[in-house]
Structures are given as C-alpha cells and as structure tokens.
mmCIF file of N, CA, C and O in Angstrom:
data_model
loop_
_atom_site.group_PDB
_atom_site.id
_atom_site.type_symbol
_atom_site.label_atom_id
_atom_site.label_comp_id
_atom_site.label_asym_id
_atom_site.label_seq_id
_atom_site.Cartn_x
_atom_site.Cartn_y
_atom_site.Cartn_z
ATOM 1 N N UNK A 1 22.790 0.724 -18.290
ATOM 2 C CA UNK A 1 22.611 -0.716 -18.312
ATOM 3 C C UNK A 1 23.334 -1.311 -19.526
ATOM 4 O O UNK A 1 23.222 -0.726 -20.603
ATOM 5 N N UNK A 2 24.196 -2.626 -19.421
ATOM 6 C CA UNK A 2 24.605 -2.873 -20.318
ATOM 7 C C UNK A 2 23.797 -3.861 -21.207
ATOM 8 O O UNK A 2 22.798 -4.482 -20.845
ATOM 9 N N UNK A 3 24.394 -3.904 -22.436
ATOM 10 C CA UNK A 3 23.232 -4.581 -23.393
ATOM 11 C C UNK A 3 23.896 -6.605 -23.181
ATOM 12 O O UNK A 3 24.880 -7.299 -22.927
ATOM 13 N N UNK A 4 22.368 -6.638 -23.549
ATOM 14 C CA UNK A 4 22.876 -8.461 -22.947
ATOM 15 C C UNK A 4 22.517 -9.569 -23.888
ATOM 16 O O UNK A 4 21.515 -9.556 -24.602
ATOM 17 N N UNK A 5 23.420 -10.546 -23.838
ATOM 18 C CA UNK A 5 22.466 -11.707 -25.424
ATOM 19 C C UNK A 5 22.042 -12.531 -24.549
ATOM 20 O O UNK A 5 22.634 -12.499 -23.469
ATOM 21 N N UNK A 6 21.132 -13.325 -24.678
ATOM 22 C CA UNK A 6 20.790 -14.125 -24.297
ATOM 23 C C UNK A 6 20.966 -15.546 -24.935
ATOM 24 O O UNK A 6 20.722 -15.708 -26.131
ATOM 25 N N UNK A 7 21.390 -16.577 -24.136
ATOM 26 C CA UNK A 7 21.664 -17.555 -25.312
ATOM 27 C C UNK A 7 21.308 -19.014 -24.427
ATOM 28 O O UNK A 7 21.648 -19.214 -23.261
ATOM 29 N N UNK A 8 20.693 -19.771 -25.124
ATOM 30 C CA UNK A 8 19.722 -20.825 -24.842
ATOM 31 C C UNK A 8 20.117 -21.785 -24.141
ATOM 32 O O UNK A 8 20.805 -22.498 -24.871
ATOM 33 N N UNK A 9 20.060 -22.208 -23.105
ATOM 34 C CA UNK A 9 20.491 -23.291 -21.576
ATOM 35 C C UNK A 9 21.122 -24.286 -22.479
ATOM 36 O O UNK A 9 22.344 -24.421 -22.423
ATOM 37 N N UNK A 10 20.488 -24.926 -23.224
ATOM 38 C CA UNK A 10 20.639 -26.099 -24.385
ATOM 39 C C UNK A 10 21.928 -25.936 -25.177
ATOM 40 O O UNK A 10 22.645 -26.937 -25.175
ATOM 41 N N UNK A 11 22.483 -24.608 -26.027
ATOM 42 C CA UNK A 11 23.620 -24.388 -26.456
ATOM 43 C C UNK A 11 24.843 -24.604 -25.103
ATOM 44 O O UNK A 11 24.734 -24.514 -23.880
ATOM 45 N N UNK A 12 26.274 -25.000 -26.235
ATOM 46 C CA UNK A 12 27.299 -24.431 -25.615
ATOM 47 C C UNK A 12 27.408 -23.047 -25.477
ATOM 48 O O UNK A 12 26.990 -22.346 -26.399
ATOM 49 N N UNK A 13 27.906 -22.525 -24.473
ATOM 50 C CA UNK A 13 28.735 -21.262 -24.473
ATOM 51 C C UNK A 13 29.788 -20.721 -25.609
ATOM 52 O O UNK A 13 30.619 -21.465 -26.129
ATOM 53 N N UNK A 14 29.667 -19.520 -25.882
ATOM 54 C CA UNK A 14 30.820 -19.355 -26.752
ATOM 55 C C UNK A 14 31.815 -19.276 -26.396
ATOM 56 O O UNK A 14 31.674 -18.868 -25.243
ATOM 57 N N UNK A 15 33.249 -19.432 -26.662
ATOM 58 C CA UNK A 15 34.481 -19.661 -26.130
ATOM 59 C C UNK A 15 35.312 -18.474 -26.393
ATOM 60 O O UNK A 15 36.465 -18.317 -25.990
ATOM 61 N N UNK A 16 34.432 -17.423 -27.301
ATOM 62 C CA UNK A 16 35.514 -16.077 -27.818
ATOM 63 C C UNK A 16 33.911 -15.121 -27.099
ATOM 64 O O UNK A 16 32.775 -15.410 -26.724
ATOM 65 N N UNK A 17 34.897 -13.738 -27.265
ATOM 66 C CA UNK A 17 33.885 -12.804 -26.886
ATOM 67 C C UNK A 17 33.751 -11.738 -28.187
ATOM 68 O O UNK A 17 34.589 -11.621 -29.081
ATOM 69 N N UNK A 18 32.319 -10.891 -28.051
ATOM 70 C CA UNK A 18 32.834 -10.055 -29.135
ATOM 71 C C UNK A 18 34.064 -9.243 -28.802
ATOM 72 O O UNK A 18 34.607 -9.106 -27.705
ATOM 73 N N UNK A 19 34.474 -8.605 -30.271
ATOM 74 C CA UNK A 19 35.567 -7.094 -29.864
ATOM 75 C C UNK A 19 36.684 -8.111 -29.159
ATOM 76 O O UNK A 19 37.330 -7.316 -28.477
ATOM 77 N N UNK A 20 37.263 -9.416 -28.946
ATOM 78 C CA UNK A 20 38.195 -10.097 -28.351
ATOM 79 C C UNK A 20 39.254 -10.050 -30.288
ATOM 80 O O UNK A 20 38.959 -10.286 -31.460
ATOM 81 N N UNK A 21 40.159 -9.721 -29.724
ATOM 82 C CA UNK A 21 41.489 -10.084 -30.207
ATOM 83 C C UNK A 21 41.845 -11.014 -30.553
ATOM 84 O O UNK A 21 42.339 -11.499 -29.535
ATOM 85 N N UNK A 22 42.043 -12.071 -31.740
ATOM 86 C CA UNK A 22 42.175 -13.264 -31.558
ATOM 87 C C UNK A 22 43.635 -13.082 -32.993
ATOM 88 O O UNK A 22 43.694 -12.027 -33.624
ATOM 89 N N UNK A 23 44.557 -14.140 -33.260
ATOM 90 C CA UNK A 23 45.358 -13.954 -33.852
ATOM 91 C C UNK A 23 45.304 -13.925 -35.102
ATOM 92 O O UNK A 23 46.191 -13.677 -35.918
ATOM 93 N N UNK A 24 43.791 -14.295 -35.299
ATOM 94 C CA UNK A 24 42.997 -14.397 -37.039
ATOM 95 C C UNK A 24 42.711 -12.899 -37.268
ATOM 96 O O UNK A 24 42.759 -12.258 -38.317
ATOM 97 N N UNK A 25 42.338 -12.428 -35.766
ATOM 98 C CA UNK A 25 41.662 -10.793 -36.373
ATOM 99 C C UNK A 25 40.720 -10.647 -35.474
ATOM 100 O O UNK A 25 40.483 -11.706 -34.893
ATOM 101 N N UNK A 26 39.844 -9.409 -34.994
ATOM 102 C CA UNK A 26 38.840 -8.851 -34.131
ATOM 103 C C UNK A 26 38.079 -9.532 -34.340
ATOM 104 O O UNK A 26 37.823 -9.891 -35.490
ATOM 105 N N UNK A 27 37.375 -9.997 -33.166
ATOM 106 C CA UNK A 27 35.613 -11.025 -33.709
ATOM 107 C C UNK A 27 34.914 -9.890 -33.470
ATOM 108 O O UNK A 27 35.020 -9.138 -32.501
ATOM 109 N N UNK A 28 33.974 -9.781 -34.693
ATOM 110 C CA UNK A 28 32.780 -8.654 -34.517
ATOM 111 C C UNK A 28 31.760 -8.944 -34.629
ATOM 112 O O UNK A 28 30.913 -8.073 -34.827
ATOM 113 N N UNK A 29 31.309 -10.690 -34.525
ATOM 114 C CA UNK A 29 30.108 -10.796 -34.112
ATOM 115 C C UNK A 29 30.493 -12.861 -34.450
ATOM 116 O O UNK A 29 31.425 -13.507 -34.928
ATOM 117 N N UNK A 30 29.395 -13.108 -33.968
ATOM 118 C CA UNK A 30 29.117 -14.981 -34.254
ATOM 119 C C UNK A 30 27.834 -15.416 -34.299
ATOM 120 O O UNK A 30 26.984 -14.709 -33.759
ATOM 121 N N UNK A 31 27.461 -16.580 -34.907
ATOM 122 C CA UNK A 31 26.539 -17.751 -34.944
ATOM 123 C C UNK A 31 26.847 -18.412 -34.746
ATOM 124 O O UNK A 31 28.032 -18.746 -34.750
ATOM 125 N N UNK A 32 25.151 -19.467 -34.210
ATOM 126 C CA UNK A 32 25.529 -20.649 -33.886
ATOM 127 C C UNK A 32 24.121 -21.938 -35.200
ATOM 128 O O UNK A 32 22.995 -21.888 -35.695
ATOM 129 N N UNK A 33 25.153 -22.719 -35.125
ATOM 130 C CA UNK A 33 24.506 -23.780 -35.851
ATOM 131 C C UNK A 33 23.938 -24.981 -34.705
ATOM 132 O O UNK A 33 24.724 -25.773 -34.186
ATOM 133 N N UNK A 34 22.605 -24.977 -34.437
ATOM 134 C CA UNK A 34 22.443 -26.217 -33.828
ATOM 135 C C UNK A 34 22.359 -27.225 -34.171
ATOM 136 O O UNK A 34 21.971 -27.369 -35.330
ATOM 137 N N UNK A 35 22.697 -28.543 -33.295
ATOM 138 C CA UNK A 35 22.789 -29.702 -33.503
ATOM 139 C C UNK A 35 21.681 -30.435 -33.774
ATOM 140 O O UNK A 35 20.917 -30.394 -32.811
ATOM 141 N N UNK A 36 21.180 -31.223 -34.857
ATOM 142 C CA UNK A 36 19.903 -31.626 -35.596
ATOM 143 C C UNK A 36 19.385 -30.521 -36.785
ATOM 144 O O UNK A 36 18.348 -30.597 -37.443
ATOM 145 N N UNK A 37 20.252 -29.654 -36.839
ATOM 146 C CA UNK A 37 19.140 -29.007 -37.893
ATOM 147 C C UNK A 37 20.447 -28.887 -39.427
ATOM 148 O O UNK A 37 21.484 -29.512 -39.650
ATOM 149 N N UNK A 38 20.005 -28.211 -39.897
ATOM 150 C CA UNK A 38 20.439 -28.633 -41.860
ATOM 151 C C UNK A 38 21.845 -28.470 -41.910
ATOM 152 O O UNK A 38 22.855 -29.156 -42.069
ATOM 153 N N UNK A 39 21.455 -27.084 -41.676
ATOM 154 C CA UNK A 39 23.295 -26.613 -41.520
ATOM 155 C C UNK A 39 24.177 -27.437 -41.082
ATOM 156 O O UNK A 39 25.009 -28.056 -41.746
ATOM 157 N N UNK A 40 23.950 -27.459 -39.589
ATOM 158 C CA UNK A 40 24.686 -28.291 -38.720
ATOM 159 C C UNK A 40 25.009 -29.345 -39.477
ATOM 160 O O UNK A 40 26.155 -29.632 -39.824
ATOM 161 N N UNK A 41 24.180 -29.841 -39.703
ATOM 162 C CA UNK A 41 24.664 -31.247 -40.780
ATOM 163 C C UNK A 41 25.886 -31.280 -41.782
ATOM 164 O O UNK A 41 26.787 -32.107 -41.922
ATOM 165 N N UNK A 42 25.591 -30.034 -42.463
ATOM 166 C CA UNK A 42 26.469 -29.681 -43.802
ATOM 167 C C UNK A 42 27.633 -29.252 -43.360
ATOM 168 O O UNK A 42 28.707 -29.636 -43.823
ATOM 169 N N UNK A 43 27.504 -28.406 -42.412
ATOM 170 C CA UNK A 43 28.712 -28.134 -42.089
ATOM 171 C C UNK A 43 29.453 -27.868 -40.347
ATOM 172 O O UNK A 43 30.076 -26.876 -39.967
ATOM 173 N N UNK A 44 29.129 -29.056 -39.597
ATOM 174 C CA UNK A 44 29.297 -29.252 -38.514
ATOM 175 C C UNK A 44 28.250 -28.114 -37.245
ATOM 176 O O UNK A 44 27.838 -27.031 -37.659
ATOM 177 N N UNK A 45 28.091 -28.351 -36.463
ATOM 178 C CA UNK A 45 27.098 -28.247 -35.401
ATOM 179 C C UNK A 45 28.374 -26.827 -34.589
ATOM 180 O O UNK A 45 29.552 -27.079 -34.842
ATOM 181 N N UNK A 46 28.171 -25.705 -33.855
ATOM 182 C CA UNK A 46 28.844 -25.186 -32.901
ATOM 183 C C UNK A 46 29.085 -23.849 -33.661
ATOM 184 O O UNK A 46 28.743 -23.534 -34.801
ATOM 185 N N UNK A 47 29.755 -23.162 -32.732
ATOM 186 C CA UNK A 47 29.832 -21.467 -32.769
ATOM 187 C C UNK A 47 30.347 -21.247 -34.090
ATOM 188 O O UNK A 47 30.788 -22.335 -34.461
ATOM 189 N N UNK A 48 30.536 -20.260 -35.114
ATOM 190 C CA UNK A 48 30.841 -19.724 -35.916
ATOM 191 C C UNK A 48 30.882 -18.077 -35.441
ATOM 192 O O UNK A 48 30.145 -17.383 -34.740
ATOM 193 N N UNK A 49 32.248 -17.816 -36.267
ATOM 194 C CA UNK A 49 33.073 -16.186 -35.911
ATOM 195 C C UNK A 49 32.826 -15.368 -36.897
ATOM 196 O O UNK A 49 32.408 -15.835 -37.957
ATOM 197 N N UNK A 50 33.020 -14.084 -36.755
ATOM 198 C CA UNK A 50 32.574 -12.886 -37.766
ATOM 199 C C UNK A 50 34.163 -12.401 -37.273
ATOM 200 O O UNK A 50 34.289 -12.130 -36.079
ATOM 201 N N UNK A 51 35.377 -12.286 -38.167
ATOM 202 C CA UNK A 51 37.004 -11.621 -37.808
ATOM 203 C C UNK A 51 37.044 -10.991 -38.488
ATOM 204 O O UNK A 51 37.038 -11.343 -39.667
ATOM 205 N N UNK A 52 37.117 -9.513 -38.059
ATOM 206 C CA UNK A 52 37.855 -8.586 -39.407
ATOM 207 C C UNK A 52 39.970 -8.801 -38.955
ATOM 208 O O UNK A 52 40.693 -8.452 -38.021
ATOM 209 N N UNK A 53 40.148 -9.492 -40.159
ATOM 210 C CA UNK A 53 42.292 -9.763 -39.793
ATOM 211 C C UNK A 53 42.254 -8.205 -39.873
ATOM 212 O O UNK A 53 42.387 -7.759 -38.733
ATOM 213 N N UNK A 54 42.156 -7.470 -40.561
ATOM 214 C CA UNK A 54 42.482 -5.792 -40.432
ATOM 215 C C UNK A 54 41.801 -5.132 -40.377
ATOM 216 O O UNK A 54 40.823 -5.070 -41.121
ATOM 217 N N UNK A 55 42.124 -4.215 -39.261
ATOM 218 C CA UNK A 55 41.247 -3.222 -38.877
ATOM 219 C C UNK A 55 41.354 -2.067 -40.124
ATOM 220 O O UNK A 55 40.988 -1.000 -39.632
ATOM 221 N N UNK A 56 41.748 -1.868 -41.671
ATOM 222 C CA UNK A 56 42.086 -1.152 -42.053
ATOM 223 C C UNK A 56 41.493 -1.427 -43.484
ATOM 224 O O UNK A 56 41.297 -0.507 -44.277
ATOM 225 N N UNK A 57 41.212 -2.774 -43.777
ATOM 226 C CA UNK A 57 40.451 -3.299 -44.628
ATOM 227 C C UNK A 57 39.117 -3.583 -44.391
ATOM 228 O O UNK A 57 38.797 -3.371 -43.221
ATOM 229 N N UNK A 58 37.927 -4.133 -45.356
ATOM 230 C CA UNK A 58 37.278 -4.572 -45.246
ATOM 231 C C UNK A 58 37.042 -5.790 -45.790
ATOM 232 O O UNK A 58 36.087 -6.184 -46.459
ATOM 233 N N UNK A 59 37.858 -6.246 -45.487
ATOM 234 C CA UNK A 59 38.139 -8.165 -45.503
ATOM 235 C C UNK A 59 37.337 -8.764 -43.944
ATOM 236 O O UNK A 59 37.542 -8.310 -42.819
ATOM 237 N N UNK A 60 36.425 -9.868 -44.312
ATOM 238 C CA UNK A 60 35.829 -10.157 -43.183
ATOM 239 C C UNK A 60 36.307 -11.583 -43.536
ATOM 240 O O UNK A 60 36.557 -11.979 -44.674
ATOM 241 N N UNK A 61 36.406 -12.363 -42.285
ATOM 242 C CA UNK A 61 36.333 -14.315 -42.469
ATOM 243 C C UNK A 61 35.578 -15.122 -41.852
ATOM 244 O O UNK A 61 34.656 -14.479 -41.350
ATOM 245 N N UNK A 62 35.510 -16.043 -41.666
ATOM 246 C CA UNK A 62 34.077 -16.529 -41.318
ATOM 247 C C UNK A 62 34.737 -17.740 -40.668
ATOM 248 O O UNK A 62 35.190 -18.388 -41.612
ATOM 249 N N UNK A 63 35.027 -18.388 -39.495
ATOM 250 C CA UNK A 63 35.377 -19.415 -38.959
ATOM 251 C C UNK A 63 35.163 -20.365 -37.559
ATOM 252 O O UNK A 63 34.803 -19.913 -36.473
ATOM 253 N N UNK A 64 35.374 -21.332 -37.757
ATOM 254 C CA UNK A 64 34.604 -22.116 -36.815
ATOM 255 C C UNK A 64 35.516 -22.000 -35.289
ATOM 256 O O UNK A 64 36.720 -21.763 -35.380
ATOM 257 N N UNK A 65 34.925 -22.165 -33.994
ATOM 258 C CA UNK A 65 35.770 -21.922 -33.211
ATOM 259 C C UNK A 65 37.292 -22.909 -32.710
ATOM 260 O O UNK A 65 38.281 -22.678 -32.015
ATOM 261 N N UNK A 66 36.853 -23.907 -33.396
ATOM 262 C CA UNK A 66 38.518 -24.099 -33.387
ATOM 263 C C UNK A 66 39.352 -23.960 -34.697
ATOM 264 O O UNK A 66 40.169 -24.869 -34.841
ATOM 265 N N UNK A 67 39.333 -23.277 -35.415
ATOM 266 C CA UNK A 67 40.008 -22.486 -36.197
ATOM 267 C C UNK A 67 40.612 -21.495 -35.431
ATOM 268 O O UNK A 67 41.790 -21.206 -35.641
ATOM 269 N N UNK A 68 40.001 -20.973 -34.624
ATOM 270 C CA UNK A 68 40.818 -19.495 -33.548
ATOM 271 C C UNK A 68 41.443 -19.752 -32.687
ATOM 272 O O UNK A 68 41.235 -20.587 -31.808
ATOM 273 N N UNK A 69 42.974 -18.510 -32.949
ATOM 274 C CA UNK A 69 43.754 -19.201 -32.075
ATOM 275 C C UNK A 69 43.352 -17.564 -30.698
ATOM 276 O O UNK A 69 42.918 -16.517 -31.179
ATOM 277 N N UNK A 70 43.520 -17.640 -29.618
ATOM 278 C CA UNK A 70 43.729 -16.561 -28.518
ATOM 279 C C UNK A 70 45.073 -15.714 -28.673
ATOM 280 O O UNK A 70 45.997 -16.351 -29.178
ATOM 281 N N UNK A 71 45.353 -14.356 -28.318
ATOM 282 C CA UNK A 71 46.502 -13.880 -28.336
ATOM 283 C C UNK A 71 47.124 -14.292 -26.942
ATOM 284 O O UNK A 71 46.377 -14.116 -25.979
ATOM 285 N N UNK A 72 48.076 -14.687 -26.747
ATOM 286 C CA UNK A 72 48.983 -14.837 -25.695
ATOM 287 C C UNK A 72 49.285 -13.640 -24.991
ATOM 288 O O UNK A 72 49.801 -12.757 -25.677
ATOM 289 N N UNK A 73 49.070 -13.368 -23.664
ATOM 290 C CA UNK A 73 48.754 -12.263 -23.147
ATOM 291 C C UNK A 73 50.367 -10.863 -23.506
ATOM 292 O O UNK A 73 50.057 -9.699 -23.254
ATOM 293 N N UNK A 74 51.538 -11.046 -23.920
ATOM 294 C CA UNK A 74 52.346 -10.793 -24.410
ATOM 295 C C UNK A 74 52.122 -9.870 -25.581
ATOM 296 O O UNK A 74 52.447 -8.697 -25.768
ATOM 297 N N UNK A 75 51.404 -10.836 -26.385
ATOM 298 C CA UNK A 75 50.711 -10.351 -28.066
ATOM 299 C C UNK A 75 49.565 -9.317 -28.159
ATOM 300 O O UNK A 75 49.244 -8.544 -29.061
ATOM 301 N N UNK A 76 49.077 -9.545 -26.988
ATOM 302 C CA UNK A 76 47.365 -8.974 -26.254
ATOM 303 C C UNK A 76 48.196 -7.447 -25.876
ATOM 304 O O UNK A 76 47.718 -6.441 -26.400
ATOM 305 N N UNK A 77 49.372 -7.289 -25.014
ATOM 306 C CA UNK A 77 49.550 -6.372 -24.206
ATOM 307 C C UNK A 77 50.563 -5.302 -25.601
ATOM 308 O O UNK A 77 50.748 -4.090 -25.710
ATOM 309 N N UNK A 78 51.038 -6.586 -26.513
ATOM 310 C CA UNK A 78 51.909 -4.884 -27.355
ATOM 311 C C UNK A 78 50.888 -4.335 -28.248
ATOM 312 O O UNK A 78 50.783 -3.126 -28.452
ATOM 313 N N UNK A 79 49.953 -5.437 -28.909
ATOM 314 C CA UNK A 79 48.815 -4.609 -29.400
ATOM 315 C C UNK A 79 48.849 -3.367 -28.953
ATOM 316 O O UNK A 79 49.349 -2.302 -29.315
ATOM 317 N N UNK A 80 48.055 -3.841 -27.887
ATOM 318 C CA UNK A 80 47.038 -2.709 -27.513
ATOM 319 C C UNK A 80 47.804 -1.477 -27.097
ATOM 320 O O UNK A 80 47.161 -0.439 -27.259
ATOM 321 N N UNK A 81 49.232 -1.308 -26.513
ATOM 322 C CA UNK A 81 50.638 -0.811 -26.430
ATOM 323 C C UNK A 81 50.900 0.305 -27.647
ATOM 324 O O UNK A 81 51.279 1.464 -27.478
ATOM 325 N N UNK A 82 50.547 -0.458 -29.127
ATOM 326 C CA UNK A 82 50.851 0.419 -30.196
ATOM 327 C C UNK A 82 49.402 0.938 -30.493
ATOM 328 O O UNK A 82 49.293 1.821 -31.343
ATOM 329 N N UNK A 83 48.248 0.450 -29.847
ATOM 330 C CA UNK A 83 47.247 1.112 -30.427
ATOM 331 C C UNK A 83 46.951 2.454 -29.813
ATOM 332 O O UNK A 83 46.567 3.449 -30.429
ATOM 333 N N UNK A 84 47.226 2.335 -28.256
ATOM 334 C CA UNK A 84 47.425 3.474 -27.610
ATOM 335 C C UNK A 84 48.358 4.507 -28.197
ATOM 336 O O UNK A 84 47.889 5.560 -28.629
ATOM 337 N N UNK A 85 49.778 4.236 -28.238
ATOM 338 C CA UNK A 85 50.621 5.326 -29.293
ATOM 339 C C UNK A 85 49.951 5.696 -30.632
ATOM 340 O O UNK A 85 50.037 6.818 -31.131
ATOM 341 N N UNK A 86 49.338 4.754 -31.125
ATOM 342 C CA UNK A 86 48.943 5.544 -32.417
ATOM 343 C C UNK A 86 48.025 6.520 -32.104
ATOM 344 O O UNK A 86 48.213 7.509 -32.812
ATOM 345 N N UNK A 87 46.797 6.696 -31.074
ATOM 346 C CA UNK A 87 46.132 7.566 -30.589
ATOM 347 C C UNK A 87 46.566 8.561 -29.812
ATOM 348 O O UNK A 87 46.019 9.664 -29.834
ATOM 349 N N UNK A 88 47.457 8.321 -29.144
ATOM 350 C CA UNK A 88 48.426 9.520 -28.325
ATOM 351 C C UNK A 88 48.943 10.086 -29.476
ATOM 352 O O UNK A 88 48.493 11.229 -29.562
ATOM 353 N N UNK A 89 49.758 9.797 -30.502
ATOM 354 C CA UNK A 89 50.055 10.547 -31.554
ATOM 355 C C UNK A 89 49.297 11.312 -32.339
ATOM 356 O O UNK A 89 49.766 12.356 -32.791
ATOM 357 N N UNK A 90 47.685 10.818 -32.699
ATOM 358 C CA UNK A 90 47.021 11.754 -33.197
ATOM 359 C C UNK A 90 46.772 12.728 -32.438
ATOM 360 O O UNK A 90 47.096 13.859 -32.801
ATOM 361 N N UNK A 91 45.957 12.452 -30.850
ATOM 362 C CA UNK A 91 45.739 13.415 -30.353
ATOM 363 C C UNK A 91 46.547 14.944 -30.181
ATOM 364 O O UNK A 91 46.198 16.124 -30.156
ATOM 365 N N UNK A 92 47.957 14.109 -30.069
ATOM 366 C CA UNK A 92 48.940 15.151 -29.892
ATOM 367 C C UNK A 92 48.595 16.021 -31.614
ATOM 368 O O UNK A 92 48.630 17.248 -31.515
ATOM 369 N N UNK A 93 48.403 15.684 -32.519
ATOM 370 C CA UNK A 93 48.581 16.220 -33.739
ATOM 371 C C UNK A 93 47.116 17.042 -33.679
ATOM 372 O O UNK A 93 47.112 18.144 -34.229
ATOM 373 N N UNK A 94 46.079 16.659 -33.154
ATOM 374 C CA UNK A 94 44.511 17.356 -33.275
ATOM 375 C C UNK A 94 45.242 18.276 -32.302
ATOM 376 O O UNK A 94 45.313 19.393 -32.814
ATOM 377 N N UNK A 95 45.859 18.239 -31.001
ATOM 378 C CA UNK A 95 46.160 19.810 -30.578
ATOM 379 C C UNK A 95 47.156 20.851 -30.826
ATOM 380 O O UNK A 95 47.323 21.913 -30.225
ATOM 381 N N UNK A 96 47.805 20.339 -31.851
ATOM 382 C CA UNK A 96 48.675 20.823 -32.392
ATOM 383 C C UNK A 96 47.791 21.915 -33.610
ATOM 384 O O UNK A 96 47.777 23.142 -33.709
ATOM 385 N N UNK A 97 47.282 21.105 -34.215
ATOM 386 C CA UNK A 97 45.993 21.657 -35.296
ATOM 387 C C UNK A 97 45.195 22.824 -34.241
ATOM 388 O O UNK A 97 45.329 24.045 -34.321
ATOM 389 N N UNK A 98 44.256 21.999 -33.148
ATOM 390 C CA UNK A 98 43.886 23.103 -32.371
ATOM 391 C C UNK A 98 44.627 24.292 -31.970
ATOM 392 O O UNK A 98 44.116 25.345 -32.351
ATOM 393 N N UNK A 99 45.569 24.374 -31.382
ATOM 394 C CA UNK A 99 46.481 25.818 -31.364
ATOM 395 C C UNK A 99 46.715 26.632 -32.210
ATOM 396 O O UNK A 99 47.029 27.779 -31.894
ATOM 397 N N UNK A 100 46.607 26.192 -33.636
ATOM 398 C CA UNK A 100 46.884 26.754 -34.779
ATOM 399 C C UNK A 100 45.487 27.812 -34.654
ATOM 400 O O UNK A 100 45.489 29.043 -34.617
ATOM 401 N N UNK A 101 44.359 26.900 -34.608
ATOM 402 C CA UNK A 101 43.673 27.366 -34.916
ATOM 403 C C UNK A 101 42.836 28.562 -34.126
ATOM 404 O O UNK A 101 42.233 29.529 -34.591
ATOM 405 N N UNK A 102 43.066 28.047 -32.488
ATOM 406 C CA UNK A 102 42.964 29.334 -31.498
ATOM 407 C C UNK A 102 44.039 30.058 -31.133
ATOM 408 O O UNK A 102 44.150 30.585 -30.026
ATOM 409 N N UNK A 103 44.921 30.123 -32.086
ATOM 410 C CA UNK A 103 46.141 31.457 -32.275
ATOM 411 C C UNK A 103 47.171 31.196 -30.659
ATOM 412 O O UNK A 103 47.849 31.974 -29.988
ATOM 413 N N UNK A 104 46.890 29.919 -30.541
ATOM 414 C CA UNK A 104 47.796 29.372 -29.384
ATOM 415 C C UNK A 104 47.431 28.773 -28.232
ATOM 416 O O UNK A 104 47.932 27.814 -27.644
ATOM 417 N N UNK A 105 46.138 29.713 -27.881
ATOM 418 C CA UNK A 105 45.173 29.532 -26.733
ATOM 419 C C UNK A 105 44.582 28.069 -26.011
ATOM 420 O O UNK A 105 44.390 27.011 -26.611
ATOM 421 N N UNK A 106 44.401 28.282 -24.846
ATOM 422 C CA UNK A 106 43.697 26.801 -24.770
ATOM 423 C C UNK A 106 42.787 26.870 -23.393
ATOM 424 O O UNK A 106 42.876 27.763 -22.550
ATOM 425 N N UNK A 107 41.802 25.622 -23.339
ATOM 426 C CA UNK A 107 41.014 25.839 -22.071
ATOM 427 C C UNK A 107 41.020 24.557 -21.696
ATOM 428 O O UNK A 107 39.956 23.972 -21.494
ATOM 429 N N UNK A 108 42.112 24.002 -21.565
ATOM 430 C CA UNK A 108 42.180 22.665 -20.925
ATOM 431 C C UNK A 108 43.372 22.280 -20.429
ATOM 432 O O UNK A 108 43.490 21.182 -19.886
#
C-alpha cells in the first residue's frame, strides 16, 4: 500500500510533488501557510518547498511556489539520462570488484 497525505478540502493543492525535479533542485518535502493565520500574514498565505539544488551537498532552500521553475521535459529526460550512466558505471565497477573477489566466478 502506498503511503498517502492527506490534505484539507479547504487548501489549494500543491502544484510540485515530492522527489519532483524542479530547476532550483529536488523538493524533499513542503508546507503550507494558511490563509488568516500569523504566518500567512508575515509572509504570504500558500505552499512552501523543502529543495536540496545538490544532491551532493547539504544545502537546503526554502521557497514559495512561484519561485519554482518545472524542468522542461528535455532537461527532465538528460538528467535522469546521466543519472542512469552514473549508476550503470558504478555497478559495472561493484562487478568488477566482485570478480576480483570470487577469483572470477559468478552466479548471475
């Protein structure tokens, strides 16, 4: 079963998803500020983003949803293009390591 949020008839919808790609950086999570209460006041009413820009740092940013831009499905497809090669490359290198280590052998 997959895990589910629930989010209140009364709110907008969010317009990003988690784990979505966006050109700021990965959203790895959001809030929302409702309309009438303190926050909202101080600093506008609607969704707020959790982006890590690098997956390699731990730099996080914090931004409102129109601050985010979407990757253009182009930008979306080489991503994910080089993220796959970078994992095909390790793997190839973990069985490379593996052979070493079963003197060549293999069961797969």
């Amino acid at each position: 079963m997959q895990p589910a949020i629930s989010i209140p008839q009364h709110w907008g919808y969010p317009r990003f998803n988690l784990e979505q790609r966006t050109q700021q950086g990965l959203i790895l999570g959001f809030y929302y500020y409702p309309p009438g209460t303190e926050l909202a006041e101080q600093f506008d009413d609607g969704w707020r983003y959790v982006l890590m820009p690098n997956k390699n740092s731990d730099e996080i940013s914090y931004l409102q949803e129109n601050q985010i831009q979407p990757l253009s499905p182009q930008e979306l497809f080489t991503q994910i293009t080089a993220e796959i090669e970078f994992y095909q490359r390790q793997i190839s290198i973990l069985q490379q390591q593996l052979a070493v280590v079963t003197g060549g052998s293999s069961n797969g």
